[in-house]
Coordinates of C-alpha atoms and ligand atoms in Angstrom, one line a residue:
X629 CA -4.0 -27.7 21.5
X630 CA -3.0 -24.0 22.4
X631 CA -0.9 -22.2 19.3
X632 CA 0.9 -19.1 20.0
X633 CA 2.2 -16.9 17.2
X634 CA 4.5 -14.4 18.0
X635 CA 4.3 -11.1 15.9
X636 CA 2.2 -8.4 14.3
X637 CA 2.3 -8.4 10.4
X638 CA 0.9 -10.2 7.4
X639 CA 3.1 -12.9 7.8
X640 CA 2.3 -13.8 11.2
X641 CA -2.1 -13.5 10.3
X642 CA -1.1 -15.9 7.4
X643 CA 0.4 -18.5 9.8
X644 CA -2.6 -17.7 12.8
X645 CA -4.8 -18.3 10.0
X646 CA -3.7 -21.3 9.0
X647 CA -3.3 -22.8 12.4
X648 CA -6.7 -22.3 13.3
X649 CA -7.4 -24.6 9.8
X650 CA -5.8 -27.1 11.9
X651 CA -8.1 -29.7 13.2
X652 CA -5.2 -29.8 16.2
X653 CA -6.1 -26.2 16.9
X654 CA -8.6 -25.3 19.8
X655 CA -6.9 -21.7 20.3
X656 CA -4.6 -19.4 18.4
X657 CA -3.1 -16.7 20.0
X658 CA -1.0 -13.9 18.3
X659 CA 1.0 -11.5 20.3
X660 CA 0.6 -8.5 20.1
X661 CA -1.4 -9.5 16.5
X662 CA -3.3 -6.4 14.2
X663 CA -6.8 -6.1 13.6
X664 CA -7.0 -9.5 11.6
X665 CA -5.9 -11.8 13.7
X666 CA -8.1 -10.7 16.7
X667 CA -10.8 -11.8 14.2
X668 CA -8.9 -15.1 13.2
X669 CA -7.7 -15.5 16.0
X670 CA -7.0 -14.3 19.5
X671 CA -5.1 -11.0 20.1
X672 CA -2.6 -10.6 23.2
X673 CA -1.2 -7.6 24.2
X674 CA 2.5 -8.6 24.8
X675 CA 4.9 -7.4 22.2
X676 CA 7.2 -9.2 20.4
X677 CA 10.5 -8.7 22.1
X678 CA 8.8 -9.2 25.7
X679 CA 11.0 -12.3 25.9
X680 CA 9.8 -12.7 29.5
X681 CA 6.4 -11.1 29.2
X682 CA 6.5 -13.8 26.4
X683 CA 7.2 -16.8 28.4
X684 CA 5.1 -15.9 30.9
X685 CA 1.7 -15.7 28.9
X686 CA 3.2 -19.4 27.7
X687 CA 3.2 -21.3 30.8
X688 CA 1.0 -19.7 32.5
X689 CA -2.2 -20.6 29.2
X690 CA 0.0 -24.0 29.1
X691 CA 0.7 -23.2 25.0
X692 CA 1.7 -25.8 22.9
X693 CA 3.3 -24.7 20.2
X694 CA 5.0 -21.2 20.0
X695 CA 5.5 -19.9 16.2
X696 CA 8.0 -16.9 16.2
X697 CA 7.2 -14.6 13.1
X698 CA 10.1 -11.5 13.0
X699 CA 13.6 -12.1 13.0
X700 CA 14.0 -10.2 16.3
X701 CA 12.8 -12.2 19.2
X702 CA 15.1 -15.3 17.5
X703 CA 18.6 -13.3 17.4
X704 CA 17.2 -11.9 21.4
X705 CA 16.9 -16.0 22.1
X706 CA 13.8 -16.3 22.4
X707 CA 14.2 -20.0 21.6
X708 CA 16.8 -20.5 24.1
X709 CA 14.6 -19.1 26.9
X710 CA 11.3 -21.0 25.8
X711 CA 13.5 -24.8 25.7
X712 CA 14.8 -24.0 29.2
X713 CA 11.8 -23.5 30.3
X714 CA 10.5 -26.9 28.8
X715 CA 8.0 -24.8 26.8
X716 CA 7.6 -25.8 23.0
X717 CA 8.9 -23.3 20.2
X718 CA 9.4 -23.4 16.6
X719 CA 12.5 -21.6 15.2
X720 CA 16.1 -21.2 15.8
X721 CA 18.5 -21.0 18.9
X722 CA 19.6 -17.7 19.1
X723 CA 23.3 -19.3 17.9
X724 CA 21.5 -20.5 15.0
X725 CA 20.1 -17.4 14.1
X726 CA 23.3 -15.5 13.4
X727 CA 22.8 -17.2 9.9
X728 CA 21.1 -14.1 9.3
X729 CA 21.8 -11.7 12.2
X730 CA 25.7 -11.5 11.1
X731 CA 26.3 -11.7 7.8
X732 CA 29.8 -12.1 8.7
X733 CA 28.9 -15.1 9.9
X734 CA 26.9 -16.4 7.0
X735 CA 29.6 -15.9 4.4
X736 CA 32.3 -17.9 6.3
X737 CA 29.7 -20.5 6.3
X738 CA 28.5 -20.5 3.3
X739 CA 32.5 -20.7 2.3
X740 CA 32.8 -23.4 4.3
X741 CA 29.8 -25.1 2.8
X742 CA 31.0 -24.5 -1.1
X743 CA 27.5 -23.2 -1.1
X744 CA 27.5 -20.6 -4.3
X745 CA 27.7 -17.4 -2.8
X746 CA 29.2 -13.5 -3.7
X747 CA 32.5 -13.6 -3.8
X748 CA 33.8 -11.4 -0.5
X749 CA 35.7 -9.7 2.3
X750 CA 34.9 -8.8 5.7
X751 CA 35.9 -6.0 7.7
X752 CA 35.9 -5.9 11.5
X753 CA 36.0 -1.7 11.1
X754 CA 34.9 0.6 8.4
X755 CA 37.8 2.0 8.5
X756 CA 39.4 -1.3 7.0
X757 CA 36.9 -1.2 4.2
X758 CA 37.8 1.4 3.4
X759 CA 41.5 1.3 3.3
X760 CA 40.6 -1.9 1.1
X761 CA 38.5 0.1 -1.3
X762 CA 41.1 2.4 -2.0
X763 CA 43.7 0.2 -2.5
X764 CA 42.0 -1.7 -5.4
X765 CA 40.5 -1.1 -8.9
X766 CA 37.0 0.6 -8.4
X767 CA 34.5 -1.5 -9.6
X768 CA 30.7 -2.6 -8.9
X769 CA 30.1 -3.8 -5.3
X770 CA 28.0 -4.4 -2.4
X771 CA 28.3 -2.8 1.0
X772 CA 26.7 -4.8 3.4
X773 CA 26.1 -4.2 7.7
X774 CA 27.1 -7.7 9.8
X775 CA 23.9 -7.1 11.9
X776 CA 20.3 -6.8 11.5
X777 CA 19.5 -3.5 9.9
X778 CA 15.5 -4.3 8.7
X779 CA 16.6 -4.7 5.3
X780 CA 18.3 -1.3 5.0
X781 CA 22.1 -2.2 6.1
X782 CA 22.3 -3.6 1.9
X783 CA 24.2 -0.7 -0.7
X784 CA 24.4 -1.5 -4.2
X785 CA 27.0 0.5 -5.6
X786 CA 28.5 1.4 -9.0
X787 CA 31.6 2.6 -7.9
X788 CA 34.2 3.4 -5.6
X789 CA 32.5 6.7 -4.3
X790 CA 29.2 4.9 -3.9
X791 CA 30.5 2.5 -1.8
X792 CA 32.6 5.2 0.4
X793 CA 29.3 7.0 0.9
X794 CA 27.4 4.0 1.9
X795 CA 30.2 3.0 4.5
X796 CA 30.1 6.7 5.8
X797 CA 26.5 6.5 6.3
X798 CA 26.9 2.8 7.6
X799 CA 29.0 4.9 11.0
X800 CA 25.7 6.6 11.6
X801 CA 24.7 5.3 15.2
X802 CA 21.1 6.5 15.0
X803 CA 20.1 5.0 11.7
X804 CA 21.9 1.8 12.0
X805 CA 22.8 1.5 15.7
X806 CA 25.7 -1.2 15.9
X807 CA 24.6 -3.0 12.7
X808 CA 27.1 -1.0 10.8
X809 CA 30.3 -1.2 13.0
X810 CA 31.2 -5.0 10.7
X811 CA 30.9 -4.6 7.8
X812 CA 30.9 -7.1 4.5
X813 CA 32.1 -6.5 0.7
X814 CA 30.8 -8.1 -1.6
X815 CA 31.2 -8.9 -5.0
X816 CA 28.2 -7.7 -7.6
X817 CA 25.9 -10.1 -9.5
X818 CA 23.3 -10.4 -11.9
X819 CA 20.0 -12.0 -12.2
X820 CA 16.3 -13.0 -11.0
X821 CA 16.0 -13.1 -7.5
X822 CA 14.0 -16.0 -6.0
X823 CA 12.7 -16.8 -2.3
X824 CA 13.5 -20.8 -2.2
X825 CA 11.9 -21.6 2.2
X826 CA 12.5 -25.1 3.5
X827 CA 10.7 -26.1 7.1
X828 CA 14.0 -27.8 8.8
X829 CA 14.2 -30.1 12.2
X830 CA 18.4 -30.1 11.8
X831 CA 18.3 -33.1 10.2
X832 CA 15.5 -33.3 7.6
X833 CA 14.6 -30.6 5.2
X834 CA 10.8 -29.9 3.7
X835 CA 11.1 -27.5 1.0
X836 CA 8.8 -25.3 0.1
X837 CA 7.4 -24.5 -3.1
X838 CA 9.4 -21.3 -4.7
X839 CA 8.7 -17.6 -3.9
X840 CA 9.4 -13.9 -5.7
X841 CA 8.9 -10.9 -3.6
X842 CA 9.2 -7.7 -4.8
X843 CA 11.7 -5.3 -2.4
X844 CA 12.1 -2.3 -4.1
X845 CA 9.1 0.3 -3.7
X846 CA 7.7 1.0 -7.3
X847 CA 6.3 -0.6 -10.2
X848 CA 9.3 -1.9 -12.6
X849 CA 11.7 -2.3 -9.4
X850 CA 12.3 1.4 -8.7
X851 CA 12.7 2.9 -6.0
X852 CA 13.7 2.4 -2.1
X853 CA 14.0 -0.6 -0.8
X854 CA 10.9 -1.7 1.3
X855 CA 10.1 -4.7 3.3
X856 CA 8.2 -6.3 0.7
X857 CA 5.9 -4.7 -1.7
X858 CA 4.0 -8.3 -2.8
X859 CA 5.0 -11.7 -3.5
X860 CA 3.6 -14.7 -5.4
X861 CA 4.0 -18.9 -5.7
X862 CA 5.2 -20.5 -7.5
X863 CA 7.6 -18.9 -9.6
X864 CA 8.7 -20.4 -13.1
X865 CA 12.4 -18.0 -12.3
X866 CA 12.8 -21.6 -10.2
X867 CA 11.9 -24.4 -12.4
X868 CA 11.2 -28.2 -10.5
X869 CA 14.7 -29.2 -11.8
X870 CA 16.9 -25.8 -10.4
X871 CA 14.7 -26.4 -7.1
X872 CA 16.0 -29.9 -6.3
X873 CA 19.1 -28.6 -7.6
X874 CA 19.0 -25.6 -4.8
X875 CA 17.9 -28.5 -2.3
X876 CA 21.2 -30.0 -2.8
X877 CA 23.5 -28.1 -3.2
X878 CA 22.7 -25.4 -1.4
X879 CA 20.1 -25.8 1.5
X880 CA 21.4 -29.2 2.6
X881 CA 25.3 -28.1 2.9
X882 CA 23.9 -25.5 5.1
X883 CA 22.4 -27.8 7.5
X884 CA 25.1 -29.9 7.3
X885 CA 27.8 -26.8 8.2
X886 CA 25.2 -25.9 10.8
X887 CA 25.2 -28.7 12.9
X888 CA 29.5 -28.8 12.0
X889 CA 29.5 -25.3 13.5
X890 CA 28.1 -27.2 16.6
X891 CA 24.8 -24.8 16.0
X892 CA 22.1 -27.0 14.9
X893 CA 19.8 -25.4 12.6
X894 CA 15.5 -25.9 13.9
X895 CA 13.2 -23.6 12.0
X896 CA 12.6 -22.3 8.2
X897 CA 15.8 -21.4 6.5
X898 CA 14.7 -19.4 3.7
X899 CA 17.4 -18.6 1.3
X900 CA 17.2 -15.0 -0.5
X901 CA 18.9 -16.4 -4.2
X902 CA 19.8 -14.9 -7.1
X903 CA 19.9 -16.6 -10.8
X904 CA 23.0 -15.9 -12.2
X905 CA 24.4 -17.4 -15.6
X906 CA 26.3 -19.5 -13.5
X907 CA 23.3 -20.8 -11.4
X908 CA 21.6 -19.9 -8.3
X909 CA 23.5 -18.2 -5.6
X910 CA 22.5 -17.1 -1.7
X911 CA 22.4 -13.0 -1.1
X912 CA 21.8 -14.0 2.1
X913 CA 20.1 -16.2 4.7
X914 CA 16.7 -15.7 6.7
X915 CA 16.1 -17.4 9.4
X916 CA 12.3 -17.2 9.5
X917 CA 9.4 -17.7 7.2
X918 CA 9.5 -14.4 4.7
X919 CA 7.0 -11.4 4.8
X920 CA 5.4 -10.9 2.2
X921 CA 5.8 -15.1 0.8
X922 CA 4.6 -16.4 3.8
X923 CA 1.1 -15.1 2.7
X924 CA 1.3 -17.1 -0.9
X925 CA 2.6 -20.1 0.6
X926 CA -0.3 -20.6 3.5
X927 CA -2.5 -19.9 1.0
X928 CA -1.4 -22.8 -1.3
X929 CA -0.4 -25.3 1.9
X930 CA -3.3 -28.1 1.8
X931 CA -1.4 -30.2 4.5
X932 CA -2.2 -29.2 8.3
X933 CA 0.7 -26.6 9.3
X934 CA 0.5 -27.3 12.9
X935 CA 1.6 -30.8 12.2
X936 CA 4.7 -30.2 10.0
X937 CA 5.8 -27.4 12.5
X938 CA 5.2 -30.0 15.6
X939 CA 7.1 -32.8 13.9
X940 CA 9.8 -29.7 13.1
X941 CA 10.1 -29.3 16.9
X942 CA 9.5 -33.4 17.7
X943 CA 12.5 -33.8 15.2
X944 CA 10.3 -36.5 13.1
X945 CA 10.2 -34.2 10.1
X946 CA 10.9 -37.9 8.0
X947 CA 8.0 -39.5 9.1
X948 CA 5.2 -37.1 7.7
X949 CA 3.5 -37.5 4.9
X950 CA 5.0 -35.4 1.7
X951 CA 3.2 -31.3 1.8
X952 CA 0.1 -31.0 0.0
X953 CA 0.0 -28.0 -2.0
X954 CA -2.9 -26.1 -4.1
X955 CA -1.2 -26.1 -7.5
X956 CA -2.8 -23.1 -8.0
X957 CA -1.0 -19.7 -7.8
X958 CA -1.6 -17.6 -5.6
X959 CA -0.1 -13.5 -5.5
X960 CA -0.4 -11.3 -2.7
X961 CA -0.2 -7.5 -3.2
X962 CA 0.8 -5.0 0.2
X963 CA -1.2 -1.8 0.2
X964 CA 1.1 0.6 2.1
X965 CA 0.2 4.0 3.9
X966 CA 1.4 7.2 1.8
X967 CA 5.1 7.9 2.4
X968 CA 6.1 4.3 3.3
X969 CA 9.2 3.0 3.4
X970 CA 10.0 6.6 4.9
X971 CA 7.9 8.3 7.5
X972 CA 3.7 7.4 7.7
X973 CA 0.4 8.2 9.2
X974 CA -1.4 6.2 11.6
X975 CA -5.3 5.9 12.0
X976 CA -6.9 6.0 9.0
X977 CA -10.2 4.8 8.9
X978 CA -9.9 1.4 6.1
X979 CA -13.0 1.5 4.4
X980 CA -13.8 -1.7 1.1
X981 CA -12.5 -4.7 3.2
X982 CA -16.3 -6.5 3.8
X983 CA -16.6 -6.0 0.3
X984 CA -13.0 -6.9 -0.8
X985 CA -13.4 -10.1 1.1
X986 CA -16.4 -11.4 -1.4
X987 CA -13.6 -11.6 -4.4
X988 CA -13.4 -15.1 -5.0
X989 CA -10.8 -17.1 -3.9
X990 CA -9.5 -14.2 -2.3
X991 CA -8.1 -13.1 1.6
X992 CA -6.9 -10.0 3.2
X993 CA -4.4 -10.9 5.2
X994 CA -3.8 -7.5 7.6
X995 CA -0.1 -5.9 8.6
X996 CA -0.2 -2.6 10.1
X997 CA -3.7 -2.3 11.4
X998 CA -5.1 -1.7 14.9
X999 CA -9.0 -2.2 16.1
X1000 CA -9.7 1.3 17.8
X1001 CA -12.2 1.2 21.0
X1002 CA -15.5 1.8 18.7
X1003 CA -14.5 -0.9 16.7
X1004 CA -13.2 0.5 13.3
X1005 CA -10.2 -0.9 11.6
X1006 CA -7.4 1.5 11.1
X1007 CA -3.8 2.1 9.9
X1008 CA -0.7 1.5 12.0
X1009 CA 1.9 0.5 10.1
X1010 CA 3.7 0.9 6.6
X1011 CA 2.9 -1.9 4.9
X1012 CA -1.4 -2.2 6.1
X1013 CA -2.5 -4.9 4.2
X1014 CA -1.4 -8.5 2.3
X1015 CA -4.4 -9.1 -0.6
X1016 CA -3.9 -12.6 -1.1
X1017 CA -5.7 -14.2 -4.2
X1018 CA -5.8 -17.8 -5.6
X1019 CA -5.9 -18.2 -9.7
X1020 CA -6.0 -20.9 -12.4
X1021 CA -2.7 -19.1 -13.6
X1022 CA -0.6 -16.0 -12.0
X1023 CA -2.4 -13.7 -14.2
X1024 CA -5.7 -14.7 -12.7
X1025 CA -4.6 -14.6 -9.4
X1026 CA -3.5 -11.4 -10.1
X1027 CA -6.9 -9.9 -11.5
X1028 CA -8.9 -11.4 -8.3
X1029 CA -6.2 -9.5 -6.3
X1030 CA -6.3 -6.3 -8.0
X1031 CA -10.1 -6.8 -8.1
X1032 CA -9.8 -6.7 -3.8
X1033 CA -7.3 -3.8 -3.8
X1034 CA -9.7 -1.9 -6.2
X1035 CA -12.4 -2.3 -3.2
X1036 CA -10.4 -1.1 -0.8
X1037 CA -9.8 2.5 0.4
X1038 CA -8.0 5.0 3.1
X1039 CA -6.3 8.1 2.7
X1040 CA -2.9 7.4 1.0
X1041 CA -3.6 3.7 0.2
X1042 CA -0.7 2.6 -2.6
X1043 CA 0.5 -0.4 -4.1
X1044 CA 2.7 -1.9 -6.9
X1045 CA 0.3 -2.2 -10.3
X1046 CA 3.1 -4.9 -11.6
X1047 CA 3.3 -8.0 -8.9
X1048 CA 3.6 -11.1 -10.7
X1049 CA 4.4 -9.7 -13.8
X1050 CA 7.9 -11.0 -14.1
X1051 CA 6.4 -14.6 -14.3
X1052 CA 4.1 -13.6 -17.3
X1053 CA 6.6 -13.7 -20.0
X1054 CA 7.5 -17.5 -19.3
X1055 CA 4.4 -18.2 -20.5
X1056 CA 5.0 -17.4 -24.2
Ligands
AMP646 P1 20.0 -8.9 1.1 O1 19.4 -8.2 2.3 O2 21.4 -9.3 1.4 O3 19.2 -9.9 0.5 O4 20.1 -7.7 0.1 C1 19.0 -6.9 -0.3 C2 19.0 -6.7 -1.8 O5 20.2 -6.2 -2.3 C3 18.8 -8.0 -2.5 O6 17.5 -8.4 -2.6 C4 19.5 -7.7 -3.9 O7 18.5 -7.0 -4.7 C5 20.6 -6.7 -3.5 N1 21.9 -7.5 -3.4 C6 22.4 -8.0 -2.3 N2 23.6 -8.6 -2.5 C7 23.8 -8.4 -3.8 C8 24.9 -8.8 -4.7 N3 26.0 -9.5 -4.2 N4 24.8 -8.4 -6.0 C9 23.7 -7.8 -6.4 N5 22.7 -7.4 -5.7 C10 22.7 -7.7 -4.4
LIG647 N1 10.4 -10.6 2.1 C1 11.6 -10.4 2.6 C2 11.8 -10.8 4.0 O1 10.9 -11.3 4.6 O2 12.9 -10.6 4.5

């Protein structure tokens, strides 16, 4: 069979990577891809939201199975256009997808679910925000953007003014295009924050194994907001128990309300939670495997990935065999180019990885990084590279990982010196 990924980051090499484990698998393609996946796999140079450019590479190489990585192409439709063609594709309808491209959206589901959730308002102007927030007692809140914003369109705030400034800069058209014109309120809470994925055909639900990334930029959660600064499976912030727990009450209502909403939900619904006092609750709703946890997970799935995601597609998700998973940990620290999450450098020379690569139990998954013409791997993105490591416990996956980073070298290379950490103290 002929497996197209669509995408260029760590998340997507992860999935070409384990695709081409698949005993299914006699080609994997990644469009447009980085430097590792034209090594794991074949690199194409279509980008990602080339719906037709897309579609076209599909039918014409007779693909398959098409795996869409990035949020993007799924709230453009790219599943829409795919199934009209008669062309196979895993992930969402682009009706689907507004569980995470409108938050708006979301909420009123999730309150139609009685799926725990921030309490909140919507607004279908800032203006009305704000009228609201100066009508009541000023207290903590989140400012959210409806639409897609790359993670940026979220403002914690401590007060009143905060939140003011973060709607004011919420009107700027250049930073946040039309993201910002809806906006959501939301109510503040308190806790771990978990990454609980589940592989979905709209009727049958494989979940996944639990997830922590780590968003904000520096070591002991300072810092910007980033994409994803490293992740690691499982966590103990999501014991066996609160995970079926999650399953029920929260992941399967949402399916349910999906296919109520008369948008039937295909795809991996990964649910961003946070461990309150009063139990988990959803911050919000991706509709797409997460970047950095993919890496983690694939590196811990024993069962062949191109068979779940076919029987995803095939709607027989309850007639495969239960996921076979590594019970090993495995933690994956991003080494990002100097000034990321602001502006970066391209094209520096990435020296360490041959040698990063004997680390036992170890694999560089690659993000931002390009091939140039005499065949030297470079920087081209933030976040460069996922260093993926397998360990008898968290804290020796994290040493082999470290061990890798330590190998590796370019000008500016950083990472986070604390991934994993907050799973070491449930050990005492
Ligand atoms: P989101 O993109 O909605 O997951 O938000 C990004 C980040 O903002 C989350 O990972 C949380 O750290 C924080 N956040 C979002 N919503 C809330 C909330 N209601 N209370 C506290 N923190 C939040
Ligand atoms: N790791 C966060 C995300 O994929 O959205």
């Amino acid at each position: 069979m002929k497996f197209l990924v669509v995408g260029s980051g760590g998340r997507e090499h992860a999935l070409a990577w384990k695709l081409r484990q698949s005993p299914l698998a006699d080609r994997v393609f990644v469009a447009p891809g980085n430097a590792g996946t034209a090594i794991d796999a074949e690199n194409v140079p279509i980008q990602a939201d080339d719906l037709a450019g897309l579609v076209r590479f599909a039918k014409q190489e007779k693909i398959d199975l098409t795996v869409v990585g990035p949020e993007a192409p799924l709230a453009a439709g790219i599943v829409d256009l795919f199934t009209e063609e008669g062309l196979k594709i895993f992930g969402p309808t682009k009706a689907a997808a507004e569980l995470e491209s409108s938050k708006i959206f979301c909420k009123h589901l999730l309150r139609s679910a009685a799926v725990p959730t921030a309490e909140f308002h919507t607004f279908a102007s800032r203006q009305e925000a704000v009228q609201f927030l100066t009508a009541r007692e000023d207290e903590p809140v989140v400012v959210k953007a409806d639409g897609l914003a790359a993670g940026k369109g979220v403002f914690v705030c401590e007060n009143r003014q905060q939140a003011l400034q973060a709607l004011d800069r919420l009107g700027n058209e250049l930073e946040f295009g039309t993201a910002g014109q809806r906006v959501v309120l939301e109510e503040r809470l308190h806790g771990e924050e978990a990454s609980v994925l589940a592989i979905t055909d709209g009727r049958t639900l494989v979940t996944l194994p639990p997830a922590q990334d780590h968003k904000p930029a520096y070591d002991g959660d300072r810092g910007p907001n980033t994409g994803g600064m490293g992740a690691y499976s499982p966590t103990p912030v999501v014991p066996t128990d609160m995970l079926h727990w999650i399953e029920e009450h929260i992941l399967v209502p949402t399916v349910h309300a999906m296919h109520r909403a008369g948008r039937p939900f295909r795809g991996v619904l990964y649910a961003g939670l946070i461990i309150t006092r009063q139990g988990p609750k959803v911050l919000e709703y991706n509709v797409r495997f997460g970047d950095p946890e993919c890496q983690p997970l694939m590196m811990r799935l024993q069962s062949d990935l191109a068979e779940v995601l076919l029987a995803a597609v095939e709607g027989r998700l309850d007639r495969i065999e239960p996921l076979r998973w590594d019970p090993r940990p495995a933690v994956c620290v991003v080494m990002a180019s100097a000034g990321y999450p602001g502006a970066y450098k391209k094209g520096f020379p990435i020296r360490g990885l041959d040698e990063a690569a004997n680390v036992p139990n170890t694999k560089i998954f690659h993000a931002g990084t390009a091939l140039t013409p005499e065949g030297q791997i470079v920087t081209a993105g933030g976040r460069v590279l996922g260093v993926t490591a397998l360990g008898d416990s968290v804290a020796q996956a994290k040493l082999y990982a470290y061990q890798a980073v330590k190998c590796i070298r370019w000008d500016g290379a950083w990472c986070r010196k604390d991934i994993a950490d907050k799973a070491l103290p449930f050990r005492l």
